[in-house]
Coordinates of C-alpha atoms in Angstrom, one line a residue:
X260 CA -65.8 88.3 105.6
X261 CA -66.7 87.8 101.9
X262 CA -68.2 90.6 100.0
X263 CA -69.7 90.3 96.5
X264 CA -69.2 94.0 95.8
X265 CA -65.7 94.5 97.1
X266 CA -64.3 91.4 95.4
X267 CA -65.5 92.6 92.0
X268 CA -63.0 95.0 90.4
X269 CA -65.1 95.5 87.3
X270 CA -68.2 96.4 89.3
X271 CA -66.1 98.7 91.4
X272 CA -65.2 100.6 88.2
X273 CA -68.9 101.5 87.7
X274 CA -69.3 102.5 91.4
X275 CA -66.3 104.8 91.2
X276 CA -66.6 106.4 87.8
X277 CA -68.1 104.3 85.1
X278 CA -71.6 105.6 85.8
X279 CA -72.8 109.2 85.4
X280 CA -73.8 109.5 89.0
X281 CA -74.0 113.3 88.8
X282 CA -76.9 113.1 86.3
X283 CA -78.7 110.5 88.4
X284 CA -78.3 112.6 91.5
X285 CA -79.6 115.6 89.7
X286 CA -82.8 113.8 88.7
X287 CA -83.2 112.0 92.1
X288 CA -82.2 114.8 94.6
X289 CA -83.7 118.2 94.5
X290 CA -81.1 119.9 96.8
X291 CA -78.0 119.4 98.8
X292 CA -76.7 121.1 102.0
X293 CA -78.4 122.2 105.2
X294 CA -81.7 120.3 105.8
X295 CA -81.1 118.0 102.9
X296 CA -80.3 114.3 103.0
X297 CA -76.8 114.9 101.7
X298 CA -74.4 117.8 102.1
X299 CA -73.1 117.3 98.6
X300 CA -73.0 114.8 95.7
X301 CA -69.9 113.2 96.9
X302 CA -71.5 112.2 100.2
X303 CA -74.5 110.8 98.3
X304 CA -72.1 108.6 96.1
X305 CA -70.4 107.4 99.2
X306 CA -73.6 106.4 100.9
X307 CA -74.7 104.6 97.8
X308 CA -71.5 102.7 97.7
X309 CA -71.8 101.8 101.4
X310 CA -75.3 100.5 100.8
X311 CA -74.2 98.3 98.0
X312 CA -71.2 97.0 99.9
X313 CA -73.5 96.2 102.8
X314 CA -75.6 94.2 100.3
X315 CA -72.4 92.6 98.9
X316 CA -71.5 91.3 102.4
X317 CA -75.1 90.2 103.1
X318 CA -75.3 88.3 99.8
X319 CA -71.9 86.6 100.4
X320 CA -72.4 85.7 104.1
X321 CA -76.1 85.3 104.6
X322 CA -77.6 84.3 101.2
X323 CA -75.0 82.2 99.3
X324 CA -74.4 79.8 102.2
X325 CA -78.2 78.9 102.1
X326 CA -78.4 78.6 98.3
X327 CA -78.1 74.8 98.1
X328 CA -80.5 74.2 101.0
X329 CA -83.1 76.5 99.5
X330 CA -82.8 74.6 96.2
X331 CA -83.0 71.2 97.8
X332 CA -86.1 71.9 100.0
X333 CA -88.0 74.0 97.4
X334 CA -91.5 75.3 97.8
X335 CA -94.8 73.4 98.0
X336 CA -98.5 74.1 98.4
X337 CA -100.3 73.2 101.6
X338 CA -103.9 74.0 102.4
X339 CA -104.0 76.6 99.5
X340 CA -100.9 78.5 100.6
X341 CA -97.3 78.3 99.4
X342 CA -94.8 77.1 102.0
X343 CA -91.3 78.4 101.5
X344 CA -88.0 76.8 102.8
X345 CA -87.1 77.9 106.3
X346 CA -83.8 79.2 104.9
X347 CA -85.6 81.4 102.4
X348 CA -87.9 82.8 105.2
X349 CA -84.8 83.5 107.2
X350 CA -83.1 85.4 104.3
X351 CA -86.3 87.4 103.6
X352 CA -86.6 88.3 107.2
X353 CA -83.1 89.7 107.2
X354 CA -83.8 91.7 104.1
X355 CA -86.9 93.1 105.9
X356 CA -84.8 94.0 108.9
X357 CA -82.3 95.8 106.6
X358 CA -85.2 97.7 105.1
X359 CA -83.9 97.0 101.6
X360 CA -87.4 96.8 100.1
X361 CA -87.6 100.6 100.3
X362 CA -84.2 101.3 98.7
X363 CA -85.5 103.2 95.7
X364 CA -88.8 104.6 97.1
X365 CA -89.0 108.3 97.8
X366 CA -88.2 109.4 101.4
X367 CA -91.7 110.8 101.9
X368 CA -92.9 107.2 101.4
X369 CA -90.4 105.9 103.9
X370 CA -87.8 104.9 101.4
X371 CA -84.1 105.7 100.9
X372 CA -84.6 107.5 97.5
X373 CA -81.7 105.7 95.9
X374 CA -81.5 105.7 92.1
X375 CA -83.2 102.8 90.3
X376 CA -79.8 101.8 89.0
X377 CA -78.9 100.9 92.5
X378 CA -81.8 98.4 92.6
X379 CA -80.5 96.8 89.3
X380 CA -76.9 96.5 90.6
X381 CA -78.3 94.9 93.8
X382 CA -80.1 92.5 91.5
X383 CA -76.8 91.3 90.1
X384 CA -75.2 91.0 93.5
X385 CA -78.1 88.9 95.0
X386 CA -78.4 86.8 91.8
X387 CA -74.8 85.8 92.2
X388 CA -75.7 84.4 95.6
X389 CA -79.0 82.8 94.6
X390 CA -81.4 83.6 91.8
X391 CA -84.5 82.3 93.8
X392 CA -83.8 84.8 96.6
X393 CA -83.2 87.6 94.0
X394 CA -86.4 86.9 92.1
X395 CA -88.6 86.8 95.2
X396 CA -86.9 89.9 96.7
X397 CA -87.5 91.7 93.3
X398 CA -91.3 91.4 93.7
X399 CA -91.2 93.5 96.9
X400 CA -89.5 96.9 96.2
X401 CA -89.9 96.4 92.5
X402 CA -93.7 96.1 92.7
X403 CA -93.9 99.0 95.2
X404 CA -92.1 101.2 92.6
X405 CA -94.4 99.9 89.9
X406 CA -97.4 101.0 91.9
X407 CA -96.0 104.5 92.3
X408 CA -94.8 104.7 88.7
X409 CA -98.2 103.8 87.3
X410 CA -100.1 106.0 89.7
X411 CA -98.0 109.0 88.5
X412 CA -98.5 108.1 84.9
X413 CA -102.3 107.9 85.3
X414 CA -102.4 111.2 87.3
X415 CA -103.4 109.9 90.7
X416 CA -100.2 111.0 92.5
X417 CA -99.8 114.6 93.7
X418 CA -96.3 116.0 93.4
X419 CA -95.1 119.4 94.4
X420 CA -93.7 120.9 91.1
X421 CA -91.0 122.8 93.0
X422 CA -89.7 120.3 95.5
X423 CA -90.8 117.2 93.6
X424 CA -92.0 115.7 96.8
X425 CA -95.1 113.4 96.9
X426 CA -98.0 114.6 99.0
X427 CA -100.4 111.9 98.0
X428 CA -100.4 108.7 95.9
X429 CA -103.2 106.3 95.1
X430 CA -101.6 103.1 96.4
X431 CA -99.8 104.5 99.4
X432 CA -101.2 102.0 101.9
X433 CA -100.1 99.0 99.7
X434 CA -96.7 100.6 99.0
X435 CA -96.1 101.0 102.8
X436 CA -97.1 97.4 103.4
X437 CA -94.6 96.2 100.9
X438 CA -91.9 98.6 102.1
X439 CA -92.2 97.1 105.6
X440 CA -91.8 93.6 104.1
X441 CA -95.3 92.5 105.1
X442 CA -96.5 91.8 101.6
X443 CA -95.3 91.7 98.0
X444 CA -96.7 91.8 94.5
X445 CA -96.4 90.2 91.1
X446 CA -97.3 90.6 87.4
X447 CA -99.9 88.3 85.9
X448 CA -100.0 88.0 82.1
X449 CA -99.6 84.4 80.9
X450 CA -102.7 82.1 80.5
X451 CA -103.0 78.4 79.6
X452 CA -103.6 79.3 75.9
X453 CA -101.8 82.6 75.7
X454 CA -98.1 83.2 76.3
X455 CA -96.2 85.6 74.0
X456 CA -99.5 86.2 72.0
X457 CA -101.1 88.7 74.4
X458 CA -103.9 89.3 71.9
X459 CA -105.2 85.8 72.8
X460 CA -105.7 86.6 76.5
X461 CA -109.1 85.6 77.8
X462 CA -109.2 86.8 81.4
X463 CA -112.0 89.3 81.7
X464 CA -112.4 92.6 83.6
X465 CA -116.0 93.6 84.2
X466 CA -117.6 96.6 85.8
X467 CA -120.9 96.6 87.8
X468 CA -123.6 99.2 87.9
X469 CA -121.8 101.0 90.8
X470 CA -118.6 101.3 88.8
X471 CA -116.7 98.6 90.7
X472 CA -114.3 96.4 88.7
X473 CA -113.9 92.6 89.0
X474 CA -111.5 90.2 87.3
X475 CA -112.3 86.6 86.3
X476 CA -110.0 84.1 84.6
X477 CA -106.9 81.9 85.1
X478 CA -103.3 82.9 85.1
X479 CA -100.3 80.5 85.0
X480 CA -96.5 80.6 85.4
X481 CA -96.7 83.6 87.8
X482 CA -93.5 84.2 89.7
X483 CA -94.0 84.8 93.4
X484 CA -97.7 84.4 92.6
X485 CA -98.6 83.8 96.3
X486 CA -98.1 87.5 96.8
X487 CA -100.9 89.8 97.9
X488 CA -100.9 92.5 95.2
X489 CA -101.2 91.4 91.5
X490 CA -100.9 93.5 88.4
X491 CA -103.3 91.6 86.1
X492 CA -103.9 92.1 82.3
X493 CA -107.5 91.3 81.4
X494 CA -109.8 91.9 78.5
X495 CA -112.4 94.7 79.1
X496 CA -113.6 95.4 75.6
X497 CA -115.8 93.0 73.7
X498 CA -114.9 92.4 70.1
X499 CA -117.5 92.0 67.4
X500 CA -115.3 89.9 65.1
X501 CA -111.6 88.9 64.8
X502 CA -110.9 92.0 62.7
X503 CA -112.3 94.4 65.3
X504 CA -109.4 96.4 66.9
X505 CA -110.8 95.5 70.3
X506 CA -110.2 91.8 69.6
X507 CA -106.5 92.4 70.0
X508 CA -104.2 94.4 72.3
X509 CA -106.5 97.4 72.3
X510 CA -109.1 95.5 74.2
X511 CA -106.8 94.8 77.2
X512 CA -106.7 96.8 80.5
X513 CA -104.5 96.6 83.6
X514 CA -105.8 96.0 87.1
X515 CA -104.3 95.9 90.5
X516 CA -105.9 93.0 92.4
X517 CA -105.5 92.3 96.2
X518 CA -105.6 88.5 96.3
X519 CA -106.3 88.0 100.1
X520 CA -107.4 89.7 103.2
X521 CA -106.1 89.3 106.8
X522 CA -107.7 90.2 110.1
X523 CA -105.9 91.7 113.1
X524 CA -104.8 88.2 114.2
X525 CA -103.2 87.4 110.9
X526 CA -106.0 85.0 109.8
X527 CA -106.1 84.9 106.0
X528 CA -109.1 84.8 103.7
X529 CA -108.3 84.1 100.0
X530 CA -110.0 86.1 97.3
X531 CA -107.9 84.6 94.5
X532 CA -107.0 80.9 94.8
X533 CA -103.6 79.4 94.3
X534 CA -104.4 76.3 92.3
X535 CA -100.9 74.8 92.2
X536 CA -97.2 75.5 92.4
X537 CA -95.1 74.3 89.5
X538 CA -92.3 71.8 89.8
X539 CA -89.5 73.3 87.8
X540 CA -86.1 72.5 86.5
X541 CA -84.5 75.3 88.5
X542 CA -85.4 78.3 90.7
X543 CA -86.6 75.8 93.3
X544 CA -86.9 78.4 96.0
X545 CA -89.0 80.7 93.9
X546 CA -92.7 79.9 93.7
X547 CA -94.3 79.7 90.2
X548 CA -98.0 79.6 90.7
X549 CA -101.3 79.0 88.8
X550 CA -104.1 81.2 90.0
X551 CA -107.9 81.4 89.5
X552 CA -109.7 84.8 89.7
X553 CA -113.5 84.5 90.2
X554 CA -114.9 88.0 90.2
X555 CA -112.0 89.3 92.3
X556 CA -112.5 93.0 93.2
X557 CA -110.0 95.0 91.3
X558 CA -108.6 98.5 90.8
X559 CA -108.5 99.7 87.2
X560 CA -105.0 101.2 86.4
X561 CA -105.2 104.0 83.9
X562 CA -107.9 104.0 81.3
X563 CA -109.7 101.1 79.7
X564 CA -107.8 99.7 76.8
X565 CA -104.4 100.9 78.1
X566 CA -103.3 97.6 79.6
X567 CA -100.8 96.8 76.9
X568 CA -99.2 100.2 77.2
X569 CA -98.8 100.0 81.0
X570 CA -97.6 96.4 80.7
X571 CA -94.8 97.6 78.5
X572 CA -93.6 100.0 81.2
X573 CA -93.3 97.2 83.7
X574 CA -92.0 94.7 81.2
X575 CA -89.1 97.0 80.1
X576 CA -87.9 97.3 83.7
X577 CA -88.4 93.5 84.2
X578 CA -86.2 92.7 81.1
X579 CA -83.5 95.0 82.3
X580 CA -83.7 93.2 85.7
X581 CA -83.4 89.8 84.0
X582 CA -80.2 91.1 82.3
X583 CA -78.7 92.0 85.6
X584 CA -79.9 88.8 87.1
X585 CA -78.2 86.8 84.3
X586 CA -74.9 88.7 84.8
X587 CA -75.1 87.7 88.5
X588 CA -75.5 84.0 87.5
X589 CA -72.6 84.4 85.0
X590 CA -70.4 85.8 87.7
X591 CA -71.2 82.9 90.0
X592 CA -70.4 80.4 87.2
X593 CA -67.1 82.1 86.4
X594 CA -66.1 82.2 90.1
X595 CA -66.8 78.5 90.6
X596 CA -64.9 77.6 87.5
X597 CA -62.0 79.8 88.2
X598 CA -61.6 78.6 91.8
X599 CA -61.8 74.9 90.8
X600 CA -59.4 75.4 87.8
X601 CA -56.8 77.0 90.2
X602 CA -56.8 74.0 92.5
X603 CA -57.4 71.0 90.2
X604 CA -54.1 69.8 88.8
X605 CA -53.6 67.7 85.7
X606 CA -50.4 66.8 83.8
X607 CA -48.2 68.5 86.4
X608 CA -50.0 71.9 86.6
X609 CA -53.3 73.5 87.5
X610 CA -55.8 73.2 84.7
X611 CA -56.2 77.0 84.7
X612 CA -52.8 76.9 82.9
X613 CA -54.0 74.5 80.2
X614 CA -54.6 76.5 77.0
X615 CA -58.2 75.5 76.4
X616 CA -59.3 76.1 80.0
X617 CA -57.5 79.4 80.1
X618 CA -59.3 80.4 76.9
X619 CA -62.6 79.4 78.4
X620 CA -62.1 81.4 81.6
X621 CA -60.9 84.5 79.8
X622 CA -63.9 84.4 77.4
X623 CA -66.2 84.1 80.4
X624 CA -64.5 87.1 82.1
X625 CA -64.6 89.2 79.0
X626 CA -68.3 88.4 78.2
X627 CA -69.3 89.3 81.8
X628 CA -67.5 92.6 81.5
X629 CA -69.2 93.3 78.2
X630 CA -72.7 92.4 79.5
X631 CA -72.2 94.6 82.5
X632 CA -71.2 97.5 80.3
X633 CA -74.4 97.0 78.3
X634 CA -76.5 96.6 81.4
X635 CA -75.2 99.7 83.1
X636 CA -75.6 101.7 80.0
X637 CA -79.2 100.5 79.5
X638 CA -80.2 100.9 83.2
X639 CA -78.9 104.5 83.2
X640 CA -80.8 105.6 80.2
X641 CA -84.0 103.9 81.2
X642 CA -83.9 105.6 84.6
X643 CA -83.2 109.0 83.1
X644 CA -86.0 108.6 80.5
X645 CA -88.6 107.6 83.1
X646 CA -87.7 110.1 85.7
X647 CA -87.5 113.0 83.3
X648 CA -90.9 111.9 82.0
X649 CA -92.4 111.8 85.5
X650 CA -90.9 115.2 86.3
X651 CA -92.6 116.6 83.3
X652 CA -95.9 115.1 84.2
X653 CA -95.6 116.6 87.7
X654 CA -94.8 120.1 86.5
X655 CA -97.3 120.2 83.6
X656 CA -95.1 122.6 81.7
X657 CA -93.5 122.2 78.3
X658 CA -89.8 122.0 78.2
X659 CA -88.3 121.4 74.7
X660 CA -84.8 120.6 76.0
X661 CA -86.2 118.1 78.5
X662 CA -88.4 116.6 75.8
X663 CA -85.4 116.1 73.5
X664 CA -83.4 114.6 76.4
X665 CA -86.3 112.2 77.1
X666 CA -86.5 111.1 73.5
X667 CA -82.7 110.5 73.4
X668 CA -82.7 108.5 76.6
X669 CA -85.8 106.5 75.5
X670 CA -84.2 105.7 72.2
X671 CA -81.0 104.4 73.8
X672 CA -82.9 102.4 76.5
X673 CA -85.1 100.9 73.8
X674 CA -82.1 99.9 71.8
X675 CA -80.3 98.3 74.7
X676 CA -83.2 96.4 76.4
X677 CA -83.9 93.6 73.9
X678 CA -80.2 93.2 73.2
X679 CA -79.3 92.9 76.8
X680 CA -82.1 90.5 77.7
X681 CA -81.2 88.3 74.7
X682 CA -77.5 88.2 75.1
X683 CA -77.2 88.1 78.9
X684 CA -79.8 85.3 79.3
X685 CA -78.2 83.2 76.5
X686 CA -74.7 83.7 78.0
X687 CA -76.1 82.6 81.4
X688 CA -77.0 79.3 80.0
X689 CA -73.7 79.0 78.2
X690 CA -71.6 79.9 81.2
X691 CA -73.5 77.6 83.5
X692 CA -72.8 74.8 81.1
X693 CA -69.2 75.8 80.8
X694 CA -68.7 75.8 84.6
X695 CA -70.0 72.2 84.7
X696 CA -67.6 71.2 82.0
X697 CA -64.6 72.8 83.6
X698 CA -65.4 71.1 86.9
X699 CA -65.8 67.8 85.0
X700 CA -67.3 65.0 87.1
X701 CA -67.4 67.3 90.2
X702 CA -69.5 69.7 88.2
X703 CA -72.1 67.0 87.6
X704 CA -72.5 66.5 91.4
X705 CA -75.0 68.6 93.3
X706 CA -72.7 69.5 96.2
X707 CA -70.5 71.8 94.1
X708 CA -73.3 74.0 92.9
X709 CA -72.4 74.2 89.2
X710 CA -75.2 72.0 88.0
X711 CA -77.6 74.2 89.9
X712 CA -76.5 77.2 87.9
X713 CA -77.3 75.3 84.7
X714 CA -80.8 74.5 85.9
X715 CA -81.4 78.0 87.2
X716 CA -80.1 79.6 84.0
X717 CA -82.4 77.7 81.6
X718 CA -85.4 79.9 82.4
X719 CA -83.5 83.2 81.6
X720 CA -84.0 83.0 77.8
X721 CA -87.7 82.2 78.4
X722 CA -89.3 84.4 81.0
X723 CA -90.1 88.1 80.6
X724 CA -90.1 87.6 76.8
X725 CA -88.3 84.7 75.1
X726 CA -85.0 85.3 73.3
X727 CA -86.9 84.9 70.0
X728 CA -89.3 87.7 71.0
X729 CA -86.3 89.9 71.9
X730 CA -84.7 89.2 68.5
X731 CA -87.9 90.0 66.6
X732 CA -88.2 93.3 68.6
X733 CA -84.7 94.3 67.9
X734 CA -85.1 93.4 64.2
X735 CA -88.3 95.3 63.9
X736 CA -87.0 98.4 65.6
X737 CA -83.8 98.4 63.6
X738 CA -85.3 98.0 60.1
X739 CA -88.3 100.2 61.0
X740 CA -85.9 103.0 62.1
X741 CA -84.2 102.8 58.7
X742 CA -87.5 102.9 56.8
X743 CA -88.5 106.0 58.7
X744 CA -85.2 107.8 58.2
X745 CA -83.3 106.4 55.2
X746 CA -81.2 109.5 54.8
X747 CA -80.0 109.2 58.3
X748 CA -79.0 105.6 57.7
X749 CA -77.0 106.5 54.6
X750 CA -75.3 109.3 56.5
X751 CA -74.4 106.9 59.3
X752 CA -72.9 104.4 56.8
X753 CA -70.8 107.1 55.3
X754 CA -69.5 108.4 58.6
X755 CA -68.7 104.9 59.8
X756 CA -66.8 104.0 56.6
X757 CA -64.8 107.2 57.1
X758 CA -63.8 106.3 60.6
X759 CA -62.9 102.8 59.5
X760 CA -60.6 104.1 56.8
X761 CA -59.2 107.3 58.4
X762 CA -59.2 107.1 62.3
X763 CA -55.8 107.3 63.9
X764 CA -57.0 105.2 66.8
X765 CA -56.6 101.5 65.8
X766 CA -59.3 100.5 68.3
X767 CA -61.8 102.9 66.8
X768 CA -61.0 101.5 63.3
X769 CA -61.7 98.0 64.5
X770 CA -65.0 99.0 66.1
X771 CA -66.0 100.9 62.9
X772 CA -65.4 97.7 61.0
X773 CA -67.8 95.8 63.2
X774 CA -70.3 98.7 62.8
X775 CA -69.9 98.4 59.0
X776 CA -70.7 94.7 59.1
X777 CA -73.8 95.4 61.2
X778 CA -74.9 98.2 58.9
X779 CA -74.2 96.1 55.8
X780 CA -76.3 93.3 57.3
X781 CA -79.1 95.7 58.0
X782 CA -78.9 97.1 54.4
X783 CA -79.1 93.6 53.0
X784 CA -82.2 92.6 55.0
X785 CA -83.9 95.9 54.1
X786 CA -83.2 95.3 50.4
X787 CA -84.6 91.8 50.6
X788 CA -87.5 93.0 52.7
X789 CA -88.4 96.1 50.8
X790 CA -87.2 95.2 47.3
X791 CA -90.6 94.4 45.9
X792 CA -92.1 97.4 47.5
X793 CA -89.5 99.7 46.0
X794 CA -90.0 98.2 42.5
X795 CA -93.8 98.7 43.0
X796 CA -93.2 102.5 43.4
X797 CA -92.1 102.8 39.7
X798 CA -94.4 105.2 37.9
X799 CA -95.9 106.7 41.0
X800 CA -95.5 110.4 41.8
X801 CA -92.8 111.1 44.5
X802 CA -95.4 112.6 46.7
X803 CA -97.2 109.2 46.9
X804 CA -94.0 107.2 47.7
X805 CA -94.2 107.3 51.5
X806 CA -97.8 106.3 51.6
X807 CA -97.5 103.5 49.1
X808 CA -94.3 102.2 50.7
X809 CA -95.8 101.8 54.2
X810 CA -99.2 100.3 53.0
X811 CA -100.3 96.7 52.7
X812 CA -97.4 94.9 54.1
X813 CA -97.7 91.1 54.3
X814 CA -95.7 90.1 57.4
X815 CA -95.7 86.4 56.4
X816 CA -94.0 87.1 53.1
X817 CA -92.4 90.6 53.1
X818 CA -90.6 90.0 56.4
X819 CA -89.7 86.4 55.9
X820 CA -86.0 87.0 55.4
X821 CA -85.7 89.4 58.3
X822 CA -87.6 87.1 60.6
X823 CA -85.3 84.1 59.6
X824 CA -82.2 86.1 60.4
X825 CA -83.5 88.0 63.4
X826 CA -81.4 86.2 66.0
X827 CA -78.2 86.5 63.9
X828 CA -78.9 90.3 63.4
X829 CA -79.5 90.6 67.2
X830 CA -76.2 89.0 68.0
X831 CA -74.5 91.3 65.5
X832 CA -76.3 94.4 66.9
X833 CA -75.2 93.4 70.4
X834 CA -71.6 93.1 69.4
X835 CA -71.8 96.5 67.8
X836 CA -73.4 98.1 70.9
X837 CA -70.9 96.5 73.3
X838 CA -67.9 97.7 71.2
X839 CA -69.4 101.2 71.0
X840 CA -69.8 101.4 74.8
X841 CA -66.4 99.9 75.6
X842 CA -64.7 102.3 73.1
X843 CA -66.4 105.2 74.9
X844 CA -65.1 103.9 78.2
X845 CA -61.5 103.4 76.8
X846 CA -61.5 107.0 75.5
X847 CA -62.5 108.4 79.0
X848 CA -60.5 105.9 81.0
X849 CA -57.5 104.4 79.1
X850 CA -57.2 101.4 81.4
X851 CA -60.5 100.1 80.0
X852 CA -58.9 99.6 76.6
X853 CA -57.9 96.1 77.7
X854 CA -61.5 95.0 78.0
X855 CA -62.3 96.3 74.6
X856 CA -59.2 94.6 73.0
X857 CA -60.2 91.3 74.6
X858 CA -63.8 91.6 73.4
X859 CA -62.7 92.6 69.8
X860 CA -60.6 89.5 69.5
X861 CA -63.7 87.4 69.8
X862 CA -66.3 89.8 68.3
X863 CA -64.4 90.4 65.0
X864 CA -64.5 86.8 63.7
X865 CA -68.0 86.3 65.1
X866 CA -69.3 89.4 63.4
X867 CA -67.9 88.4 60.0
X868 CA -69.5 85.0 60.4
X869 CA -72.9 86.5 61.3
X870 CA -72.7 88.9 58.4
X871 CA -71.9 86.1 56.0
X872 CA -74.7 84.0 57.4
X873 CA -77.2 86.8 57.0
X874 CA -76.2 87.7 53.5
X875 CA -75.7 84.3 52.0
X876 CA -77.9 81.7 53.6
X877 CA -81.6 81.0 54.1
X878 CA -82.9 80.9 50.5
X879 CA -83.5 77.2 50.4
X880 CA -85.4 77.1 53.6
X881 CA -87.5 80.1 52.7
X882 CA -88.4 78.6 49.3
X883 CA -89.6 75.4 51.1
X884 CA -91.6 77.4 53.6
X885 CA -93.2 79.5 50.9
X886 CA -94.2 76.4 48.9
X887 CA -95.7 74.9 52.0
X888 CA -97.7 78.1 52.6
X889 CA -99.0 78.2 49.1
X890 CA -100.0 74.6 49.4
X891 CA -101.9 75.3 52.6
X892 CA -103.7 78.2 51.1
X893 CA -104.8 76.1 48.1
X894 CA -106.0 73.4 50.4
X895 CA -108.0 75.9 52.5
X896 CA -109.4 77.7 49.4

């Protein structure tokens, strides 16, 4: 029997020792021994591995064989309801029977209490089998966890500060319905005239005289939008003019909206209508819906005006999930290409032994290992940050060491998330395309499945925040961090240069060189961005420098260079991060040095190219854009 976990040596490294399971167990399990779920940490780790291996077998034997049929049949709308392929319904029924939707829910809510990182790893495994199945499955347990997480953050979940067990939570009934596989949820943000620009959202949340909330508006491009429970972002605060703070993100609130009701016989009454199901390039088994809310009864989550804050909590997890999903698709592309190249003979030998094809395959393997290293690193820190934060909210006691740990984990997760989402999704497209090319004419034919991977991959750089949004986030955080702590940046440059020149470890020297290129690019962008500001400080007292420096920025002009090079900087930051993570692995486990060496061979010339592009190009285009902007302003004035 095939198994998508057992056949993956690199994934096995993380299950065995590449993840700090002890820290995850400490934050997830309150005790071991008599009366506890596990006698000791080793038993817990073995159970986790058994669970993932069960999912690996299920994905290989019961999901992957149905992938082409699910894609061919697709979904459609009939009498206002979404109809899924029979094969998809069969797979989802099997997932329900396996009780996988409750994998990460606490035991007191009927779940298995597994770490959230287990859910993310399972995302990769299922995505390798079929991304439509993975996406739809993700809106079950993932949304149940979101209900619990947001309830804890808003203070409507009661937790014992000693045992950390939940005695009461606001959405317990909904969570249980999802855990049993009888319903699922989704996240509704995008509108016809508002995608990445959330400040332009027009859906409205209104309250009646009795305090009840209602949502009105239209949402589009909603994955698994035929689900029952929808987290909806809507505007609750009326703005007086465009400059009013409430006209933007501060006027948004989050709601949980049940979209239909069912009687005891299963007859459904729609509260929110499904207007249409999109016909898409890929993900044919995953419904993408347009919805209309017409004074739909809603539950306000948190306080008014906190919608953007709560959305970010869900979005960060979703972006990590897309990273793991993309890795699963990359793995599928590499497996198809490798299997075909081993069998297809040309010029007297398998094409896997032709130099260019061998190079393609090795690069795919190396990039997958690099992406997985980044994903595991980010998933670990995100989980630690969230669960330490939730534990603090439950105990209501100050703990400086815990607060420092939270900030450290949050900073690392924030660093990783946009880089992972960007690089993994872009690599998914690239590897799907490469698989088709290696298969040649066979790759262009539907029966082999390679062309499906290309179609499925194309949405990865788009949904849950486009690649360009991720690049702008990474650029903003990186340059903003330097502005807030310039001394720390200078110190880091000095320490990195010293390692580059003096380390006895040749791998560490090579990694330090890539770090120097990244830091040099950051320094260049900061000089170009802040140069005029720094010159404007001349003659001002030192005490006024911080205030003067951070006031009156013009994003259109001051950040033009940084915005132009944001994607190049993001690629360079990603290479830097991957090399740091792989170097750490190689120091702990010497056999991982091979992965780092292979990655460095490709990252070193790429990083030099990116550095040169950032520091020596763009002036001509920026001059043209600036002239066009001046002309537009003159015409308007």
